[in-house]
Coordinates of C-alpha atoms and ligand atoms in Angstrom, one line a residue:
M24 CA -32.8 8.5 -0.5
S25 CA -32.7 8.0 -4.2
T26 CA -32.4 5.8 -6.8
F27 CA -30.1 5.7 -9.9
Q28 CA -33.1 5.5 -11.8
E29 CA -35.1 9.2 -9.7
L30 CA -31.0 10.2 -10.4
G31 CA -31.8 10.2 -13.6
V32 CA -29.3 7.7 -15.0
I33 CA -30.6 5.2 -18.4
P34 CA -31.8 2.0 -17.7
E35 CA -28.5 0.6 -19.1
I36 CA -25.4 1.9 -16.1
Q37 CA -28.8 1.6 -13.9
R38 CA -28.5 -2.2 -15.1
A39 CA -24.5 -2.4 -14.7
V40 CA -24.2 -0.8 -11.4
T41 CA -27.0 -3.2 -10.2
E42 CA -24.7 -5.3 -10.7
L43 CA -21.8 -4.0 -9.5
G44 CA -23.2 -4.9 -6.5
F45 CA -24.7 -0.9 -6.2
E46 CA -28.0 -0.5 -4.8
Q47 CA -28.4 3.3 -3.8
P48 CA -26.2 6.2 -5.1
M49 CA -23.7 7.6 -2.3
P50 CA -23.7 10.7 -1.4
V51 CA -21.3 12.1 -3.6
Q52 CA -23.3 10.8 -6.7
S53 CA -26.9 12.1 -5.5
E54 CA -24.5 15.1 -5.6
V55 CA -22.7 15.1 -8.9
I56 CA -24.6 12.7 -10.6
P57 CA -28.1 15.1 -11.1
R58 CA -25.9 18.1 -12.0
L59 CA -23.7 16.8 -14.4
L60 CA -26.5 15.5 -16.4
E61 CA -28.9 18.7 -16.2
H62 CA -26.3 21.8 -17.2
T63 CA -23.3 22.0 -18.4
R64 CA -21.5 23.8 -15.7
D65 CA -18.4 23.5 -13.7
I66 CA -18.0 21.7 -11.3
I67 CA -16.1 21.0 -7.6
A68 CA -16.6 18.4 -5.8
L69 CA -14.3 18.1 -2.1
A70 CA -14.7 14.5 -1.7
Q71 CA -12.7 11.8 -0.6
T72 CA -11.6 9.0 -2.7
G73 CA -13.6 5.8 -2.1
T74 CA -16.6 8.0 -1.5
G75 CA -17.7 6.9 -5.1
K76 CA -16.3 10.0 -6.6
T77 CA -15.7 7.0 -10.1
A78 CA -19.1 7.1 -10.9
A79 CA -20.5 9.8 -10.1
F80 CA -18.0 11.4 -13.2
G81 CA -18.0 8.4 -14.7
I82 CA -21.6 7.5 -14.5
P83 CA -22.7 11.0 -15.9
V84 CA -20.0 11.0 -18.2
I85 CA -20.6 8.0 -20.4
Q86 CA -24.5 8.8 -20.5
K87 CA -23.8 12.4 -22.7
I88 CA -21.5 10.6 -24.4
N89 CA -22.6 11.1 -28.3
V90 CA -21.6 7.9 -29.8
K91 CA -22.1 8.4 -33.3
Q92 CA -20.0 10.8 -33.1
L93 CA -16.3 8.9 -32.9
T94 CA -14.1 11.5 -31.2
P95 CA -12.7 12.6 -28.0
Q96 CA -16.1 14.7 -26.1
T97 CA -15.3 13.8 -22.6
L98 CA -11.2 13.9 -21.1
I99 CA -9.8 12.8 -18.2
L100 CA -6.7 13.3 -16.0
C101 CA -5.3 11.7 -13.2
P102 CA -1.7 12.3 -11.2
T103 CA -1.0 8.3 -12.4
R104 CA -0.8 4.5 -14.1
E105 CA -3.2 2.9 -11.8
L106 CA -5.6 5.1 -11.0
C107 CA -5.7 6.2 -14.9
L108 CA -6.3 2.3 -15.5
Q109 CA -8.7 2.6 -12.9
I110 CA -11.1 5.3 -13.4
A111 CA -11.1 3.1 -16.9
G112 CA -11.9 0.4 -16.2
D113 CA -14.3 0.9 -13.8
L114 CA -16.3 3.5 -16.6
T115 CA -16.0 0.4 -18.5
D116 CA -18.0 -1.5 -16.0
F117 CA -20.7 1.1 -15.4
S118 CA -21.0 1.3 -19.2
T119 CA -20.8 -2.4 -20.3
Y120 CA -24.8 -1.9 -21.8
V121 CA -24.0 1.0 -23.3
E122 CA -23.3 -0.2 -27.6
D123 CA -20.1 0.8 -29.0
I124 CA -18.7 2.8 -26.7
K125 CA -14.7 3.4 -26.6
I126 CA -13.2 4.6 -23.5
L127 CA -9.0 4.7 -23.9
P128 CA -6.2 5.2 -20.9
V129 CA -3.9 6.5 -22.1
Y130 CA -0.6 6.5 -19.7
G131 CA 2.8 6.9 -19.5
G132 CA 5.3 3.2 -19.9
S133 CA 3.3 1.5 -22.4
S134 CA 3.9 1.6 -25.4
I135 CA 2.4 4.6 -27.3
D136 CA 1.8 3.0 -30.6
S137 CA -0.7 1.0 -29.5
Q138 CA -2.4 3.5 -28.0
I139 CA -1.2 5.8 -31.5
R140 CA -3.6 2.9 -32.8
T141 CA -6.7 2.9 -31.0
L142 CA -6.5 7.2 -30.6
K143 CA -6.7 6.6 -34.9
R144 CA -9.3 4.4 -35.0
G145 CA -11.6 6.7 -32.6
V146 CA -12.8 7.3 -28.9
H147 CA -15.6 8.6 -27.0
I148 CA -13.5 8.6 -23.8
I149 CA -9.7 9.5 -22.9
V150 CA -8.1 9.6 -19.2
A151 CA -5.3 10.0 -19.1
T152 CA -2.4 10.6 -16.8
P153 CA 0.0 14.5 -18.1
G154 CA 2.2 13.6 -19.2
R155 CA 1.3 11.2 -22.1
L156 CA -1.3 13.4 -23.0
I157 CA 1.2 16.0 -24.2
D158 CA 4.2 13.9 -25.5
L159 CA 0.6 12.7 -28.7
I160 CA -0.8 16.3 -28.5
K161 CA 3.0 16.6 -29.7
R162 CA 2.6 13.9 -32.3
K163 CA -0.2 15.6 -33.3
T164 CA -1.7 12.2 -33.2
V165 CA -5.1 13.3 -30.5
S166 CA -7.3 16.4 -31.0
L167 CA -9.3 18.3 -28.5
G168 CA -10.9 20.1 -30.2
D169 CA -14.3 17.6 -30.0
V170 CA -14.5 18.2 -25.7
H171 CA -17.6 19.3 -23.7
T172 CA -17.0 17.3 -21.0
M173 CA -13.2 17.3 -18.9
V174 CA -12.6 16.0 -15.4
L175 CA -9.4 16.8 -12.7
D176 CA -9.4 13.8 -10.5
E177 CA -7.3 14.3 -7.2
A178 CA -6.3 17.5 -8.7
D179 CA -5.0 17.8 -5.0
E180 CA -2.0 14.9 -5.8
M181 CA -1.8 15.8 -9.4
L182 CA -0.1 19.2 -8.0
N183 CA 1.6 17.9 -5.0
M184 CA 3.4 16.2 -8.3
G185 CA 3.7 18.8 -10.1
F186 CA 1.6 18.6 -12.8
S187 CA 0.3 22.5 -12.7
E188 CA 1.8 23.6 -16.1
D189 CA 1.0 20.1 -17.8
I190 CA -2.6 20.7 -16.5
D191 CA -1.9 24.1 -18.6
E192 CA -0.5 23.2 -21.6
I193 CA -2.6 20.1 -21.6
L194 CA -6.5 22.6 -21.4
S195 CA -5.3 25.8 -24.0
H196 CA -5.3 22.9 -26.3
L197 CA -9.6 22.6 -25.2
P198 CA -12.1 24.4 -26.2
E199 CA -13.3 27.8 -24.5
S200 CA -16.8 26.5 -24.5
R201 CA -16.0 22.9 -22.8
S202 CA -16.9 22.4 -18.7
M203 CA -14.5 20.4 -15.8
L204 CA -15.7 18.9 -13.0
L205 CA -12.9 19.4 -10.3
F206 CA -13.0 16.6 -7.6
S207 CA -9.8 16.9 -5.0
A208 CA -9.3 15.4 -1.6
T209 CA -8.0 18.4 0.0
M210 CA -8.2 22.5 -0.8
P211 CA -5.5 23.8 -0.9
K212 CA -4.2 27.8 -1.7
E213 CA -3.5 26.3 -5.2
I214 CA -6.0 24.9 -6.4
E215 CA -8.3 28.1 -5.3
K216 CA -6.0 29.3 -8.1
I217 CA -7.2 27.0 -10.8
T218 CA -10.3 27.2 -10.2
R219 CA -9.8 30.7 -9.9
K220 CA -8.0 30.3 -13.2
Y221 CA -10.1 28.0 -15.0
M222 CA -13.9 27.4 -13.6
K223 CA -16.4 29.5 -14.6
E224 CA -18.5 30.4 -11.5
P225 CA -18.5 26.8 -10.0
M226 CA -20.2 25.0 -7.8
E227 CA -18.8 24.1 -4.8
I228 CA -20.6 20.7 -3.5
T229 CA -18.3 19.3 -0.2
I230 CA -18.8 15.8 1.0
G231 CA -18.1 15.8 4.6
R232 CA -16.7 19.1 5.4
K233 CA -13.9 20.6 3.7
N234 CA -10.4 19.0 5.1
E235 CA -11.6 16.6 7.1
G236 CA -10.3 13.4 7.6
A237 CA -13.1 10.4 7.3
E238 CA -15.1 10.8 9.8
N239 CA -14.7 7.0 11.2
V240 CA -11.5 7.1 11.3
R241 CA -10.1 7.3 14.8
H242 CA -6.2 8.6 15.0
L243 CA -4.4 7.5 18.2
Y244 CA -0.3 8.8 17.9
F245 CA 2.0 5.9 20.5
M246 CA 5.4 9.3 21.5
V247 CA 9.0 7.1 21.7
H248 CA 12.8 7.8 21.5
A249 CA 13.5 8.1 18.0
K250 CA 16.1 5.2 18.7
D251 CA 12.5 3.1 19.2
K252 CA 10.7 3.8 16.5
Y253 CA 10.9 0.0 14.9
L254 CA 10.5 -1.9 18.2
A255 CA 6.9 0.5 18.9
L256 CA 5.8 -0.1 15.0
K257 CA 6.7 -3.8 16.3
R258 CA 4.4 -3.5 19.5
I259 CA 1.8 -1.9 17.7
V260 CA 1.5 -4.9 14.5
D261 CA 1.9 -7.6 16.8
Y262 CA -1.1 -6.0 19.4
Y263 CA -3.3 -5.8 15.8
P264 CA -2.7 -9.5 15.3
N265 CA -5.7 -8.9 12.5
I266 CA -4.5 -5.6 11.3
Y267 CA -4.1 -5.5 6.9
G268 CA -2.1 -2.4 6.7
I269 CA -0.1 -0.1 5.1
I270 CA 2.9 1.5 6.8
F271 CA 3.8 5.4 5.3
C272 CA 7.6 6.0 5.1
R273 CA 9.5 9.3 4.3
T274 CA 12.0 7.8 2.1
R275 CA 12.7 5.2 -0.6
K276 CA 15.7 4.3 1.8
E277 CA 13.8 4.1 4.8
T278 CA 11.3 2.5 3.2
Q279 CA 12.9 -0.7 1.7
E280 CA 15.2 -1.2 4.8
I281 CA 11.7 -1.2 7.0
A282 CA 10.1 -3.5 5.1
D283 CA 13.3 -5.4 5.2
K284 CA 13.3 -5.0 9.2
L285 CA 10.3 -6.9 9.2
M286 CA 10.4 -9.2 7.1
Q287 CA 12.9 -10.7 8.1
D288 CA 11.5 -10.3 11.2
G289 CA 9.2 -12.8 9.8
Y290 CA 6.1 -10.3 9.5
D291 CA 4.0 -11.2 6.1
A292 CA 6.0 -7.2 4.7
D293 CA 6.8 -5.7 1.9
A294 CA 8.2 -2.6 0.0
L295 CA 5.9 -0.5 -2.4
H296 CA 8.3 2.7 -3.9
G297 CA 10.2 4.5 -6.4
D298 CA 13.4 2.1 -6.5
L299 CA 11.3 -0.6 -8.2
S300 CA 10.0 -1.0 -11.0
Q301 CA 7.2 -0.5 -12.0
A302 CA 6.4 -5.1 -12.7
Q303 CA 8.2 -5.5 -9.4
R304 CA 5.8 -2.4 -8.0
D305 CA 2.4 -4.0 -10.3
Y306 CA 3.3 -7.0 -8.2
V307 CA 3.6 -6.1 -4.7
M308 CA 0.0 -4.4 -5.2
S309 CA -1.7 -7.1 -6.1
K310 CA 0.3 -9.3 -3.5
Y311 CA -1.1 -6.9 -1.5
R312 CA -5.3 -6.4 -3.1
N313 CA -5.2 -9.5 -3.3
H314 CA -4.5 -10.0 0.8
N315 CA -1.3 -12.3 0.3
L316 CA 0.1 -9.6 2.1
Q317 CA -0.8 -7.9 5.5
L318 CA 2.0 -5.5 5.9
L319 CA 2.6 -3.3 3.2
V320 CA 5.7 -0.1 3.7
A321 CA 5.3 2.3 1.6
T322 CA 6.3 5.6 0.4
D323 CA 3.4 8.2 -0.6
V324 CA 4.2 8.8 -4.0
A325 CA 4.6 4.7 -4.6
A326 CA 0.5 4.1 -2.8
R327 CA -0.7 6.7 -5.1
G328 CA -1.1 3.6 -7.3
L329 CA -3.0 1.8 -4.7
D330 CA -6.3 1.4 -4.0
V331 CA -7.5 -0.9 -1.8
D332 CA -11.2 -0.1 0.1
D333 CA -10.4 -2.4 4.0
V334 CA -7.2 -1.2 4.9
T335 CA -7.4 -1.8 8.8
H336 CA -5.0 0.6 9.4
I337 CA -2.4 3.2 8.6
I338 CA 1.0 3.9 9.8
N339 CA 2.5 6.7 10.1
F340 CA 6.8 6.2 10.6
G341 CA 7.0 9.2 11.8
L342 CA 4.4 12.5 10.1
P343 CA 4.7 14.1 6.6
D344 CA 5.5 17.5 6.6
D345 CA 2.8 18.2 4.5
Y346 CA 0.0 17.5 6.6
E347 CA -2.3 17.5 3.5
I348 CA -0.2 14.5 3.7
Y349 CA -1.1 13.2 6.9
T350 CA -5.6 13.5 5.2
H351 CA -4.1 11.2 1.8
R352 CA -2.8 8.9 4.0
S353 CA -5.3 8.5 6.0
G354 CA -7.4 8.1 4.1
R355 CA -6.7 4.9 2.9
T356 CA -8.2 3.6 5.7
G357 CA -12.1 4.0 6.8
R358 CA -13.1 3.3 3.5
A359 CA -17.0 2.0 2.0
G360 CA -18.5 2.2 5.3
K361 CA -16.0 0.6 7.5
T362 CA -14.2 1.6 10.8
G363 CA -10.3 2.3 9.9
T364 CA -7.9 3.7 12.8
S365 CA -4.4 5.9 11.2
I366 CA -1.8 6.1 14.0
A367 CA 1.5 7.5 13.9
I368 CA 3.9 7.1 15.4
I369 CA 6.2 10.3 16.4
H370 CA 9.4 11.2 19.2
T371 CA 8.8 14.6 21.0
K372 CA 9.3 16.6 18.8
E373 CA 6.6 16.1 16.0
K374 CA 3.9 16.6 18.8
G375 CA 3.8 20.0 17.5
K376 CA 2.8 18.2 13.7
V377 CA 0.1 16.6 15.3
V378 CA -1.1 20.0 17.3
Q379 CA -1.2 21.8 13.5
I380 CA -2.7 18.1 11.8
E381 CA -5.2 17.9 14.4
K382 CA -6.6 21.5 13.4
L383 CA -6.4 20.7 10.0
I384 CA -8.2 17.4 10.5
N385 CA -10.9 19.1 12.8
K386 CA -10.5 16.3 15.0
K387 CA -8.5 14.7 18.0
F388 CA -5.6 12.2 18.3
E389 CA -5.7 10.2 21.0
K390 CA -2.4 9.8 23.0
R391 CA -2.2 5.7 23.3
E392 CA 0.6 4.2 25.0
V393 CA 3.1 1.6 22.9
P394 CA 2.1 -1.5 24.7
K395 CA 3.6 -4.0 27.3
G396 CA 4.7 -7.5 26.0
D397 CA 2.4 -9.4 28.6
L398 CA -0.7 -6.9 27.3
I399 CA 0.7 -8.2 23.6
C400 CA 0.6 -11.8 24.5
E401 CA -2.3 -11.6 25.8
K402 CA -4.1 -10.3 22.6
Q403 CA -1.9 -12.3 20.7
L404 CA -3.9 -15.6 22.2
F405 CA -7.3 -14.5 22.1
N406 CA -6.8 -14.2 18.8
F407 CA -5.2 -17.8 18.2
V408 CA -8.1 -19.5 21.2
D409 CA -11.0 -16.7 18.4
K410 CA -10.1 -18.5 15.8
I411 CA -9.6 -22.5 16.8
E412 CA -13.5 -21.2 18.0
K413 CA -14.0 -20.3 14.1
V414 CA -12.2 -22.5 12.1
K415 CA -14.2 -24.9 9.3
V416 CA -12.7 -28.2 9.8
N417 CA -13.2 -30.1 6.6
E418 CA -13.6 -33.4 8.5
A419 CA -13.6 -35.0 5.1
E420 CA -10.0 -35.0 4.3
I421 CA -9.2 -35.6 7.9
E422 CA -11.6 -38.3 9.1
R423 CA -9.5 -40.9 7.8
L424 CA -6.2 -39.4 9.9
L425 CA -8.1 -38.3 13.5
P426 CA -8.5 -41.6 14.9
S427 CA -4.7 -42.7 15.1
I428 CA -4.1 -39.2 16.1
F429 CA -7.2 -39.6 18.7
R430 CA -4.6 -42.9 20.2
K431 CA -1.9 -41.2 20.7
L432 CA -3.3 -38.1 22.4
E433 CA -5.6 -40.4 24.6
W434 CA -3.5 -40.4 27.9
L435 CA -3.5 -36.1 28.0
E436 CA -7.0 -34.2 29.7
K437 CA -8.6 -32.0 27.5
E438 CA -6.5 -28.9 29.5
D439 CA -3.6 -31.0 28.7
I440 CA -4.0 -30.9 25.0
I441 CA -5.2 -27.3 25.5
K442 CA -2.1 -26.0 27.3
R443 CA 0.2 -27.7 24.5
M444 CA -1.6 -26.2 21.9
V445 CA -0.7 -23.2 22.9
S446 CA 2.3 -23.3 24.1
L447 CA 3.2 -24.3 21.1
E448 CA 2.0 -21.4 19.2
F449 CA 3.7 -18.7 21.5
N450 CA 6.3 -19.9 23.5
R451 CA 8.6 -18.2 21.0
L452 CA 6.2 -14.3 21.9
I453 CA 6.1 -15.2 25.1
E454 CA 9.0 -15.8 25.4
Y455 CA 10.3 -12.5 23.1
Y456 CA 8.3 -10.7 25.3
Q457 CA 9.7 -11.8 28.2
Q458 CA 13.4 -10.6 28.0
A459 CA 12.7 -7.8 25.8
E460 CA 13.0 -4.7 27.2
E461 CA 10.1 -2.4 27.8
I462 CA 10.2 0.7 25.7
V463 CA 10.5 4.0 27.8
E464 CA 7.7 6.7 26.8
P465 CA 10.0 10.0 26.9
K466 CA 9.1 13.1 28.7
E467 CA 7.5 15.3 25.7
G468 CA 9.7 18.2 25.3
S469 CA 12.8 15.7 25.8
S470 CA 13.5 15.6 22.5
R471 CA 17.2 12.8 22.7
G472 CA 16.8 10.3 20.0
Q473 CA 19.3 9.6 17.7
K474 CA 17.6 9.8 14.5
G475 CA 17.4 6.5 11.3
D476 CA 18.4 4.5 15.0
Y477 CA 16.1 1.2 15.3
G478 CA 16.3 -0.4 17.8
K479 CA 19.3 -2.3 19.1
R480 CA 18.9 -5.9 20.4
G481 CA 17.4 -7.8 16.5
N482 CA 15.3 -9.6 18.6
D483 CA 12.7 -10.8 15.9
R484 CA 10.0 -13.5 15.6
D485 CA 11.9 -16.2 13.0
G486 CA 14.8 -17.2 12.8
G487 CA 16.9 -13.3 11.7
S488 CA 19.2 -13.5 15.1
R489 CA 20.0 -16.8 15.2
Q490 CA 24.0 -17.5 15.9
A491 CA 26.2 -18.5 12.5
E492 CA 27.9 -21.7 13.6
K493 CA 31.2 -20.5 14.5
G494 CA 32.9 -19.7 11.0
Y495 CA 30.3 -18.4 9.1
A496 CA 27.6 -15.6 8.3
R497 CA 24.2 -15.7 8.1
L498 CA 22.8 -14.2 4.6
F499 CA 19.0 -12.8 4.4
I500 CA 17.7 -13.5 1.4
N501 CA 14.6 -11.3 0.3
V502 CA 12.5 -15.0 -1.2
G503 CA 10.9 -18.5 0.3
K504 CA 9.3 -21.4 -0.1
M505 CA 6.6 -19.0 -1.7
D506 CA 8.8 -18.4 -5.0
G507 CA 10.1 -21.7 -5.7
I508 CA 13.1 -21.2 -3.8
N509 CA 14.2 -24.8 -2.6
P510 CA 18.2 -25.6 -1.2
A511 CA 19.3 -27.3 -3.5
M512 CA 18.4 -24.0 -5.6
L513 CA 20.3 -21.7 -3.8
M514 CA 22.6 -24.3 -3.4
G515 CA 23.7 -24.6 -7.4
F516 CA 23.1 -21.3 -7.4
I517 CA 25.9 -19.8 -5.4
N518 CA 27.9 -22.5 -6.6
D519 CA 27.5 -21.8 -10.6
H520 CA 28.3 -18.0 -8.9
V521 CA 31.5 -18.4 -6.7
K522 CA 34.4 -19.8 -8.2
G523 CA 35.7 -23.5 -5.8
K524 CA 33.1 -24.8 -4.0
V525 CA 32.0 -23.3 -1.2
P526 CA 30.7 -25.2 1.5
I527 CA 27.0 -23.9 2.2
G528 CA 25.7 -24.5 5.9
R529 CA 22.2 -24.6 7.8
I530 CA 19.6 -23.5 5.5
D531 CA 16.2 -21.6 6.3
L532 CA 13.6 -21.5 4.0
L533 CA 10.6 -18.9 5.5
K534 CA 7.9 -18.7 3.3
S535 CA 8.7 -15.0 1.4
F536 CA 12.3 -14.6 3.3
S537 CA 15.0 -17.5 3.7
F538 CA 18.5 -17.5 5.7
F539 CA 21.1 -19.1 4.6
E540 CA 25.3 -19.6 6.5
V541 CA 27.6 -19.7 4.4
P542 CA 31.9 -20.0 5.0
E543 CA 32.8 -15.6 6.7
E544 CA 35.4 -14.7 4.1
L545 CA 33.0 -15.7 1.1
A546 CA 30.4 -13.5 2.4
P547 CA 30.8 -10.5 0.5
K548 CA 31.8 -12.0 -2.4
I549 CA 28.4 -13.9 -1.8
V550 CA 26.4 -11.4 -1.0
K551 CA 27.3 -9.8 -4.7
S552 CA 26.8 -12.3 -6.9
F553 CA 22.8 -12.3 -6.2
K554 CA 23.4 -8.4 -7.5
G555 CA 20.6 -7.7 -10.5
M556 CA 19.2 -10.7 -9.8
Y557 CA 16.0 -11.5 -10.1
V558 CA 13.9 -14.6 -9.6
D559 CA 10.3 -13.7 -11.7
E560 CA 10.4 -10.3 -11.5
R561 CA 11.7 -9.3 -7.8
K562 CA 15.1 -7.7 -7.7
L563 CA 16.9 -10.2 -5.0
Q564 CA 18.4 -9.1 -2.0
V565 CA 21.1 -10.2 0.2
H566 CA 22.4 -9.0 3.0
L567 CA 23.9 -9.7 6.1
A568 CA 21.2 -10.9 8.7
Q569 CA 22.4 -9.8 12.3
E570 CA 24.6 -6.5 10.5
E571 CA 21.2 -4.8 9.8
D572 CA 21.3 -2.6 12.5
Q573 CA 24.8 -1.2 11.7
A574 CA 23.7 -1.3 7.9
S575 CA 20.4 1.0 9.3
R576 CA 22.1 3.2 11.1
G577 CA 25.0 4.7 8.6
N578 CA 27.6 2.3 9.0
K579 CA 27.0 0.9 5.9
K580 CA 30.2 -0.7 3.9
K581 CA 30.5 -2.6 0.1
F582 CA 29.0 -5.1 2.0
Y583 CA 25.7 -2.8 1.3
E584 CA 26.5 -0.9 -1.7
N585 CA 23.8 -1.4 -3.5
D586 CA 21.6 -3.6 -1.9
F587 CA 18.3 -1.0 -2.1
G588 CA 17.6 -0.3 -6.0
G589 CA 21.2 -1.1 -7.1
K590 CA 21.0 -1.2 -11.4
G591 CA 22.4 -4.8 -11.8
K592 CA 21.8 -5.6 -15.2
K593 CA 17.8 -7.6 -15.5
K594 CA 19.3 -11.4 -15.1
K595 CA 17.1 -14.3 -14.3
P596 CA 19.4 -17.3 -11.9
K597 CA 19.3 -20.6 -13.5
Y598 CA 17.5 -22.4 -10.4
Ligands
AMP18 P1 -14.1 5.1 -5.5 O1 -14.0 6.6 -4.9 O2 -14.8 5.6 -6.9 O3 -12.3 4.8 -5.7 O4 -15.4 4.4 -5.2 C1 -14.9 3.6 -3.6 C2 -15.7 2.7 -4.0 O5 -17.5 2.0 -3.7 C3 -15.2 1.4 -5.0 O6 -15.0 0.0 -4.5 C4 -16.7 1.7 -6.0 O7 -16.5 0.1 -6.3 C5 -17.5 1.7 -4.7 N1 -19.0 2.5 -4.7 C6 -19.4 3.3 -6.0 N2 -20.6 3.6 -5.6 C7 -20.9 2.3 -4.8 C8 -22.7 2.1 -5.3 N3 -23.2 3.4 -5.0 N4 -22.7 0.8 -3.6 C9 -22.1 0.5 -3.6 N5 -20.5 1.1 -3.5 C10 -20.1 1.9 -4.5

């Protein structure tokens, strides 16, 4: 194994990467860095995100910049704003001790004027998404005539997102003599076309085998009737108590619906999709990145910008039609030397897809049965016991209270205390699984499932299925204690926005969402009054707690219109 020094990296950058905790180069870096430093030739690198590819191209491009010449010398193109910011941030980190180097991220959705001002002052490296760069080229505020190195990152994603023509346009503004480095996780035919068109005798470097899924990712599938997919999802999530996962859905609507159902059922979940504003997406992503969210329910497009190393599970809520997308999804786990699991919840018709994906990733899926209730309870129980063993006891903080607690529990044996503690935590889960019907696995070959039916029982863990008082409707709202909501605020808001005095029934404030009861006849009006409202960038969603199932079966009445991504004017409630 070589060192960064042996690869020819200058001491200033060695110092920066050491401070970032990089002890040794990763394989893609050992392959790419010396080649890019020594030669000016075209390189195709097949490497997934998480392999260390940003440093592989970032370190040599920084090193090859002539800082005295204040013109763009390297252009890095990438598909999304988030990736653009991430790459520019990484490059800035690598160049901490390289004096006077100027790196500019150029992306849509932010002020073009400030990007123009920075360009006028002069930059060396531009990291850009295609659309905004073309805009700047058209305004003649950027000149690419001195670019000697061009990097296309996540080239397959760029093509998936329809950037092919934009890439053509951008390349026409670069000098013929530039060298090009193309990174891609997969090698579809379209990429081969690009390489033929724009690269001269490219050298091909493959980190891992071509089109192969990451080595340390296990692939599992669960086959259920379509109507049981959501219930199976809940069981799988319950079976992995320490899951930190991403659940991929096919459409924005399905993403929001699944996230809402999980939230109502008491899971720590949230949605990420294109119907949310950029600020909302940033908020959800940062919550997830910081581990303040356990389950992210996302569309493929919206999750592109998310770069998280320690995802434990990827759950495919159905398999994509484009199998390359599966490779991208599963490549989000098992990173940075960790192991990961990619799970597909499929119905019988999708079995063929499993076989096709196996060929593509050159790995077999393991078929699993949806965990039975008793197994889930056992797993959760042992996880809880494990936590009790490992919990850090803050002696100083509880010392004062302990004598009275001991006195109060004096009459109980140790075994009794343990039993009670476990019951306190688990009675509800055990009862739920005692009552829940087991999920019947369909016979292979049969395909009688109802599309879009997420299960009828509406059982949940935190109150969504509680019956409302007679004459009252129980409403769900997607904010809770974490958002600083309290009963007075909720009541105040409703009464400020609905004519007459509204008697409000039971309010259950939970961590990230809540339930409240209002007179049945006023419920539609109240739901409407929340439309287009925000609490700290979070768009409020209010709907009937128990009619969710009907809504997701396409029975949406005006009650639900616009609930998912309606265009309400952004206003803040008077909380
Ligand atoms: P990337 O594939 O560029 O997204 O990198 C994946 C992760 O690996 C990032 O969190 C990097 O900071 C980290 N990383 C990159 N190179 C090294 C290295 N040589 N040693 C340790 N970690 C690294």
